[in-house]
Coordinates of C-alpha atoms in Angstrom, one line a residue:
X1 CA 10.0 38.1 6.8
X2 CA 11.5 39.1 10.1
X3 CA 12.6 36.6 12.7
X4 CA 14.8 36.6 15.8
X5 CA 17.6 35.4 13.6
X6 CA 17.2 38.3 11.2
X7 CA 15.5 38.9 7.9
X8 CA 14.7 35.8 5.8
X9 CA 16.2 36.4 2.3
X10 CA 15.4 33.1 0.7
X11 CA 14.8 29.4 1.3
X12 CA 16.1 26.4 -0.7
X13 CA 15.5 22.7 -0.8
X14 CA 17.4 19.9 -2.5
X15 CA 14.7 17.7 -4.0
X16 CA 12.3 16.6 -1.2
X17 CA 15.1 16.7 1.5
X18 CA 15.4 19.2 4.3
X19 CA 15.2 22.9 3.5
X20 CA 17.6 25.7 4.4
X21 CA 17.0 29.4 5.0
X22 CA 19.2 32.4 4.3
X23 CA 19.1 35.2 6.9
X24 CA 20.4 38.8 6.7
X25 CA 21.6 40.1 10.1
X26 CA 24.1 42.9 10.6
X27 CA 24.9 43.0 6.9
X28 CA 25.9 39.3 7.0
X29 CA 24.1 36.5 5.1
X30 CA 23.8 33.3 7.1
X31 CA 22.6 29.9 6.0
X32 CA 20.8 27.6 8.5
X33 CA 18.5 24.6 8.5
X34 CA 14.9 25.5 9.0
X35 CA 14.4 22.4 11.3
X36 CA 12.0 20.4 9.0
X37 CA 13.1 17.1 7.5
X38 CA 12.0 15.9 4.1
X39 CA 10.4 12.6 3.4
X40 CA 13.3 11.3 1.4
X41 CA 15.9 12.1 4.0
X42 CA 13.8 10.4 6.8
X43 CA 13.2 7.4 4.6
X44 CA 17.0 7.1 3.8
X45 CA 18.0 7.1 7.5
X46 CA 15.2 4.6 8.4
X47 CA 16.1 2.5 5.3
X48 CA 19.7 2.1 6.6
X49 CA 18.5 0.5 9.9
X50 CA 15.9 -1.6 8.1
X51 CA 18.4 -3.1 5.5
X52 CA 21.1 -3.6 8.1
X53 CA 18.9 -5.5 10.6
X54 CA 17.4 -7.5 7.7
X55 CA 20.9 -8.4 6.5
X56 CA 22.0 -9.7 9.9
X57 CA 18.7 -11.7 10.3
X58 CA 19.2 -13.2 6.9
X59 CA 22.7 -14.4 7.8
X60 CA 21.3 -16.2 10.8
X61 CA 18.6 -17.8 8.7
X62 CA 21.1 -18.9 6.0
X63 CA 23.4 -20.5 8.5
X64 CA 20.4 -22.5 10.0
X65 CA 19.3 -23.6 6.5
X66 CA 22.7 -24.8 5.6
X67 CA 23.0 -26.7 8.9
X68 CA 19.6 -28.2 8.3
X69 CA 20.4 -29.6 4.8
X70 CA 23.5 -31.3 6.2
X71 CA 26.5 -29.0 5.9
X72 CA 29.0 -30.2 8.5
X73 CA 27.2 -33.5 9.0
X74 CA 29.1 -36.5 7.7
X75 CA 25.9 -38.7 7.5
X76 CA 24.1 -36.2 5.2
X77 CA 24.1 -37.0 1.4
X78 CA 24.4 -34.6 -1.4
X79 CA 21.3 -36.0 -3.1
X80 CA 19.1 -35.4 0.0
X81 CA 20.3 -31.8 0.3
X82 CA 19.8 -31.2 -3.4
X83 CA 16.2 -32.6 -3.3
X84 CA 15.3 -30.4 -0.3
X85 CA 16.7 -27.4 -2.0
X86 CA 14.8 -28.1 -5.2
X87 CA 11.6 -28.7 -3.4
X88 CA 12.0 -25.4 -1.6
X89 CA 12.7 -23.5 -4.8
X90 CA 9.8 -25.3 -6.7
X91 CA 7.2 -24.5 -4.1
X92 CA 8.5 -20.9 -4.0
X93 CA 8.0 -20.5 -7.7
X94 CA 4.4 -21.8 -7.5
X95 CA 3.7 -19.4 -4.7
X96 CA 5.1 -16.5 -6.7
X97 CA 2.9 -17.3 -9.7
X98 CA -0.3 -17.7 -7.6
X99 CA 0.3 -14.6 -5.5
X100 CA 0.9 -12.4 -8.6
X101 CA -2.3 -13.8 -10.2
X102 CA -4.4 -13.2 -7.1
X103 CA -3.1 -9.9 -5.7
X104 CA -1.1 -8.3 -8.5
X105 CA -3.7 -5.6 -9.1
X106 CA -3.6 -4.6 -5.4
X107 CA 0.1 -3.9 -5.2
X108 CA -0.2 -0.5 -6.9
X109 CA -3.3 0.8 -5.1
X110 CA -2.3 -0.5 -1.7
X111 CA 1.5 -0.2 -1.9
X112 CA 2.1 0.8 1.7
X113 CA 0.0 -2.1 3.1
X114 CA 1.7 -4.7 1.0
X115 CA 5.2 -3.3 1.6
X116 CA 4.7 -3.7 5.3
X117 CA 3.1 -7.2 4.8
X118 CA 6.1 -8.3 2.8
X119 CA 8.6 -7.2 5.5
X120 CA 6.6 -8.9 8.3
X121 CA 6.3 -12.1 6.2
X122 CA 10.0 -12.0 5.5
X123 CA 10.8 -12.0 9.2
X124 CA 8.4 -14.9 9.8
X125 CA 10.0 -16.9 7.0
X126 CA 13.5 -16.3 8.5
X127 CA 12.3 -17.4 11.9
X128 CA 11.0 -20.6 10.3
X129 CA 14.3 -21.2 8.7
X130 CA 16.2 -20.7 11.9
X131 CA 13.9 -23.1 13.8
X132 CA 13.7 -25.8 11.1
X133 CA 17.0 -27.7 12.0
X134 CA 15.6 -28.4 15.4
X135 CA 12.6 -30.2 13.9
X136 CA 14.3 -32.7 11.6
X137 CA 11.2 -34.8 11.0
X138 CA 9.4 -31.7 9.6
X139 CA 12.5 -29.9 8.1
X140 CA 11.5 -30.2 4.5
X141 CA 7.9 -29.0 5.2
X142 CA 9.1 -26.0 7.2
X143 CA 11.7 -25.0 4.7
X144 CA 9.2 -25.3 1.8
X145 CA 6.7 -23.2 3.7
X146 CA 9.4 -20.6 4.3
X147 CA 10.3 -20.7 0.6
X148 CA 6.6 -19.9 -0.3
X149 CA 6.6 -17.0 2.1
X150 CA 9.9 -15.7 0.7
X151 CA 8.5 -15.9 -2.8
X152 CA 5.5 -13.8 -1.8
X153 CA 8.0 -11.4 -0.2
X154 CA 9.8 -11.2 -3.5
X155 CA 6.7 -10.4 -5.5
X156 CA 5.1 -8.0 -3.0
X157 CA 8.4 -6.3 -2.1
X158 CA 9.7 -5.8 -5.6
X159 CA 6.3 -4.6 -6.9
X160 CA 5.7 -2.1 -4.1
X161 CA 9.3 -0.9 -4.3
X162 CA 8.6 0.0 -7.9
X163 CA 5.3 1.8 -7.0
X164 CA 7.1 3.8 -4.2
X165 CA 9.9 4.7 -6.6
X166 CA 7.4 6.2 -9.0
X167 CA 6.1 8.3 -6.0
X168 CA 9.7 9.4 -5.1
X169 CA 10.7 10.3 -8.7
X170 CA 9.5 13.9 -8.6
X171 CA 11.3 14.8 -11.8
X172 CA 10.4 11.5 -13.6
X173 CA 13.9 10.2 -12.7
X174 CA 13.0 6.7 -11.8
X175 CA 16.3 5.2 -13.1
X176 CA 18.3 7.6 -11.0
X177 CA 16.2 6.9 -7.9
X178 CA 16.4 3.1 -8.4
X179 CA 20.2 3.2 -8.9
X180 CA 20.8 5.3 -5.8
X181 CA 18.5 3.2 -3.7
X182 CA 20.2 0.0 -4.9
X183 CA 23.6 1.5 -4.1
X184 CA 22.6 2.5 -0.6
X185 CA 21.2 -1.0 0.1
X186 CA 24.3 -2.6 -1.3
X187 CA 26.5 -0.5 1.0
X188 CA 24.4 -1.4 4.0
X189 CA 24.4 -5.1 3.1
X190 CA 28.2 -4.9 2.8
X191 CA 28.4 -3.5 6.3
X192 CA 26.0 -6.2 7.5
X193 CA 28.3 -8.8 5.9
X194 CA 31.3 -7.6 7.8
X195 CA 29.4 -7.7 11.1
X196 CA 28.1 -11.2 10.2
X197 CA 31.6 -12.5 9.9
X198 CA 32.0 -11.6 13.6
X199 CA 28.6 -13.0 14.6
X200 CA 28.7 -16.4 12.9
X201 CA 31.4 -17.9 15.2
X202 CA 29.6 -16.7 18.2
X203 CA 26.1 -18.1 17.4
X204 CA 27.2 -21.4 15.9
X205 CA 25.5 -24.2 18.0
X206 CA 24.1 -21.6 20.4
X207 CA 20.4 -21.6 19.9
X208 CA 19.6 -19.1 22.8
X209 CA 22.1 -16.5 21.4
X210 CA 20.9 -17.0 17.9
X211 CA 17.2 -16.5 18.8
X212 CA 18.1 -13.5 21.1
X213 CA 19.9 -11.8 18.3
X214 CA 17.3 -12.7 15.7
X215 CA 14.5 -11.2 17.8
X216 CA 16.5 -8.1 18.5
X217 CA 17.2 -7.6 14.8
X218 CA 13.5 -8.4 14.0
X219 CA 12.2 -5.8 16.4
X220 CA 14.5 -3.2 14.9
X221 CA 13.6 -4.2 11.4
X222 CA 9.8 -4.1 12.0
X223 CA 10.0 -0.7 13.8
X224 CA 12.1 0.8 11.0
X225 CA 9.6 -0.6 8.4
X226 CA 6.6 0.8 10.2
X227 CA 8.2 4.3 10.5
X228 CA 9.3 4.2 6.8
X229 CA 5.9 3.3 5.5
X230 CA 4.2 5.8 7.9
X231 CA 6.4 8.6 6.7
X232 CA 5.4 8.2 3.0
X233 CA 2.9 10.9 1.9
X234 CA 1.3 10.0 -1.4
X235 CA -0.7 12.7 -3.2
X236 CA -2.6 10.3 -5.4
X237 CA -5.9 9.0 -4.3
X238 CA -6.5 5.3 -3.7
X239 CA -9.7 3.8 -2.2
X240 CA -8.5 4.2 1.5
X241 CA -7.3 7.8 1.1
X242 CA -10.4 8.8 -0.9
X243 CA -12.7 7.3 1.6
X244 CA -11.0 9.1 4.5
X245 CA -11.1 12.4 2.7
X246 CA -14.8 12.0 1.5
X247 CA -16.1 10.9 5.0
X248 CA -14.4 13.9 6.6
X249 CA -15.9 16.2 4.0
X250 CA -19.4 14.8 4.4
X251 CA -19.1 15.2 8.2
X252 CA -18.0 18.8 8.5
X253 CA -17.1 20.0 5.0
X254 CA -13.4 20.1 6.0
X255 CA -10.9 19.0 3.3
X256 CA -7.9 16.9 4.5
X257 CA -4.5 17.5 3.1
X258 CA -2.4 14.6 1.8
X259 CA -0.3 14.6 5.0
X260 CA -3.4 14.4 7.2
X261 CA -5.1 11.6 5.1
X262 CA -1.9 9.6 4.8
X263 CA -1.5 9.7 8.6
X264 CA -5.0 8.2 9.0
X265 CA -4.6 5.6 6.2
X266 CA -4.5 2.0 7.6
X267 CA -1.3 0.3 6.7
X268 CA -2.1 -3.1 8.1
X269 CA -4.2 -5.7 6.3
X270 CA -7.7 -5.5 7.7
X271 CA -10.1 -8.3 8.2
X272 CA -13.2 -6.4 9.5
X273 CA -16.3 -7.1 7.6
X274 CA -17.2 -4.4 5.1
X275 CA -19.1 -4.2 1.8
X276 CA -16.5 -4.7 -0.8
X277 CA -16.2 -2.5 -3.9
X278 CA -15.5 -3.8 -7.4
X279 CA -14.4 -1.4 -10.0
X280 CA -14.4 -1.9 -13.8
X281 CA -16.6 -5.0 -13.8
X282 CA -18.6 -6.7 -16.5
X283 CA -22.2 -5.4 -17.1
X284 CA -23.8 -8.6 -15.7
X285 CA -22.2 -8.0 -12.4
X286 CA -24.1 -4.7 -12.1
X287 CA -27.4 -5.5 -13.7
X288 CA -28.9 -8.9 -14.5
X289 CA -32.1 -7.9 -16.5
X290 CA -33.3 -5.1 -18.7
X291 CA -35.4 -3.8 -15.8
X292 CA -32.3 -3.5 -13.6
X293 CA -30.5 -1.7 -16.5
X294 CA -33.3 0.9 -16.6
X295 CA -33.0 1.3 -12.8
X296 CA -29.2 1.8 -13.1
X297 CA -29.8 4.5 -15.7
X298 CA -32.4 6.3 -13.6
X299 CA -31.1 9.6 -12.3
X300 CA -27.8 8.8 -14.0
X301 CA -26.2 10.8 -16.9
X302 CA -22.6 9.7 -16.1
X303 CA -20.5 7.3 -18.2
X304 CA -20.7 4.6 -15.5
X305 CA -23.3 2.3 -13.9
X306 CA -23.5 1.4 -10.2
X307 CA -25.3 -1.5 -8.6
X308 CA -25.3 -3.6 -5.5
X309 CA -25.2 -7.3 -6.2
X310 CA -24.4 -10.3 -4.0
X311 CA -23.2 -8.0 -1.2
X312 CA -20.8 -6.0 -3.3
X313 CA -20.9 -2.5 -4.7
X314 CA -20.1 -2.9 -8.4
X315 CA -19.2 -0.2 -10.9
X316 CA -19.3 -0.6 -14.6
X317 CA -17.3 2.0 -16.6
X318 CA -17.9 3.4 -20.0
X319 CA -15.0 3.7 -22.5
X320 CA -15.3 7.6 -22.6
X321 CA -15.0 8.0 -18.8
X322 CA -12.4 10.5 -17.6
X323 CA -10.3 10.4 -14.5
X324 CA -12.8 12.8 -12.8
X325 CA -15.6 10.4 -13.7
X326 CA -13.6 7.6 -12.1
X327 CA -13.2 9.6 -8.9
X328 CA -16.9 10.5 -8.8
X329 CA -17.8 6.8 -9.4
X330 CA -15.5 5.8 -6.5
X331 CA -17.0 8.5 -4.3
X332 CA -20.5 7.0 -4.9
X333 CA -19.2 3.5 -4.3
X334 CA -17.6 4.5 -1.0
X335 CA -20.7 6.2 0.2
X336 CA -22.9 3.2 -0.7
X337 CA -20.4 0.8 1.0
X338 CA -20.5 2.9 4.2
X339 CA -24.3 3.0 4.1
X340 CA -24.5 -0.8 3.7
X341 CA -21.8 -1.6 6.3
X342 CA -22.4 -3.4 8.6
X343 CA -25.5 -5.1 7.1
X344 CA -28.2 -4.7 9.6
X345 CA -31.3 -5.1 7.5
X346 CA -33.3 -8.3 7.6
X347 CA -35.6 -7.5 4.8
X348 CA -36.8 -10.0 2.2
X349 CA -34.2 -10.3 -0.6
X350 CA -36.6 -8.7 -3.1
X351 CA -37.3 -5.8 -0.8
X352 CA -33.6 -5.5 0.0
X353 CA -32.7 -5.3 -3.7
X354 CA -35.3 -2.6 -4.3
X355 CA -34.0 -0.5 -1.4
X356 CA -30.5 -1.0 -2.8
X357 CA -31.5 0.6 -6.1
X358 CA -33.1 3.5 -4.1
X359 CA -29.8 4.1 -2.4
X360 CA -28.0 4.1 -5.7
X361 CA -30.4 6.8 -7.0
X362 CA -29.9 8.7 -3.8
X363 CA -26.1 8.5 -4.3
X364 CA -26.5 10.0 -7.8
X365 CA -28.4 13.0 -6.3
X366 CA -25.8 13.4 -3.6
X367 CA -23.0 13.5 -6.1
X368 CA -24.8 16.0 -8.2
X369 CA -24.9 18.3 -5.2
X370 CA -21.4 17.9 -3.6
X371 CA -19.0 16.5 -6.2
X372 CA -17.9 19.6 -8.0
X373 CA -17.1 21.6 -4.9
X374 CA -15.5 18.4 -3.4
X375 CA -13.3 18.0 -6.4
X376 CA -12.2 21.6 -6.3
X377 CA -11.4 21.3 -2.6
X378 CA -9.4 18.1 -3.3
X379 CA -7.3 19.9 -5.9
X380 CA -6.8 23.0 -3.7
X381 CA -5.7 20.8 -0.8
X382 CA -2.7 19.5 -2.8
X383 CA -4.0 16.2 -4.2
X384 CA -3.1 15.0 -7.7
X385 CA -6.4 14.6 -9.6
X386 CA -4.7 14.0 -13.0
X387 CA -4.3 10.3 -12.1
X388 CA -5.4 7.9 -9.4
X389 CA -4.4 4.6 -7.8
X390 CA -7.9 3.3 -7.8
X391 CA -8.1 -0.4 -8.5
X392 CA -10.0 -0.4 -11.8
X393 CA -10.3 -3.6 -13.8
X394 CA -10.0 -3.5 -17.6
X395 CA -13.7 -4.1 -18.6
X396 CA -15.4 -1.2 -20.4
X397 CA -19.0 -1.3 -21.5
X398 CA -21.2 0.6 -23.9
X399 CA -24.9 0.5 -23.1
X400 CA -28.1 1.7 -24.7
X401 CA -30.4 4.2 -23.0
X402 CA -34.2 4.1 -23.2
X403 CA -34.2 6.7 -26.0
X404 CA -32.0 4.5 -28.2

């Protein structure tokens, strides 16, 4: 290749960092950056700002908590401070257990959303800790609530960090990535500790300065988190990315690359009303009678069953289903959900149920037509179709057909 710099001899890249190009000009070989920055390098720089600002905010919150439990107050008792601390830790443990039980299966499939959620919640918890000493009548309640929030941060942050480490470990070197990430964070926290030693004497008994610095660090922290999460480009399909790719393909037959789909993927928790999708459910959540089982089997020769029950699109998976079958089932479920959202029909429930089964049959016909070229296009665009991040539950069902 010829450029204004000379003839390009070769390009090289260290991992997923920035790449370099070798030029030959006037019998001299020259090495220069090509101007593009890799995902890992961008995340590393942003991670430094994120960890540094979080460390300083944490110092302000810790100082306020210690002041609230009576450090430096001669009238405070050790017993009262101990009880407050135990209540905070106890409520945090309960929150950690309940959150892992309710949302643990979402932390893999929606890692970017929950990573950002954890960072925002952490900032809210630190603000509550800073303000708690100024409301002594509600101090224990505020500190316990902040403890619950921080426990959720611990679960969501730790789990999503593991999920993102799997994405970054391109050579299956998770241990290496985790060790280096931990070392980088430790170094940044050490720098934050040194700066904190200067800040603490300045902010002691100065609420305005404390809040001003906290909001400054929080804005920097949230901005760095948003940029870090937005810069992650995952090649595995979850519900949001598959929905974005499929809807674009159905509109104009154009296949989105991982970069394009990740840029469109929502990274904030959404509260808009849509028809939810449940994957890997029990049989009775899809069909509730032999007649409905026959309806689910109509036009269907795939190792999964679909149905619309109680306002949800439910998918029941057979034990022999492959990853490609899972992707196809999810495509059908996404199409059904989009057709049913928002619910505009005011038909009688029996008529609505009948029309739902007609839509299920139509989705089977649609997939018979488009799925094979769609899957080939997905693979050609650079997506990983050997595994997915779809939120499948563990139920697997074997059913009997009419001929049996």
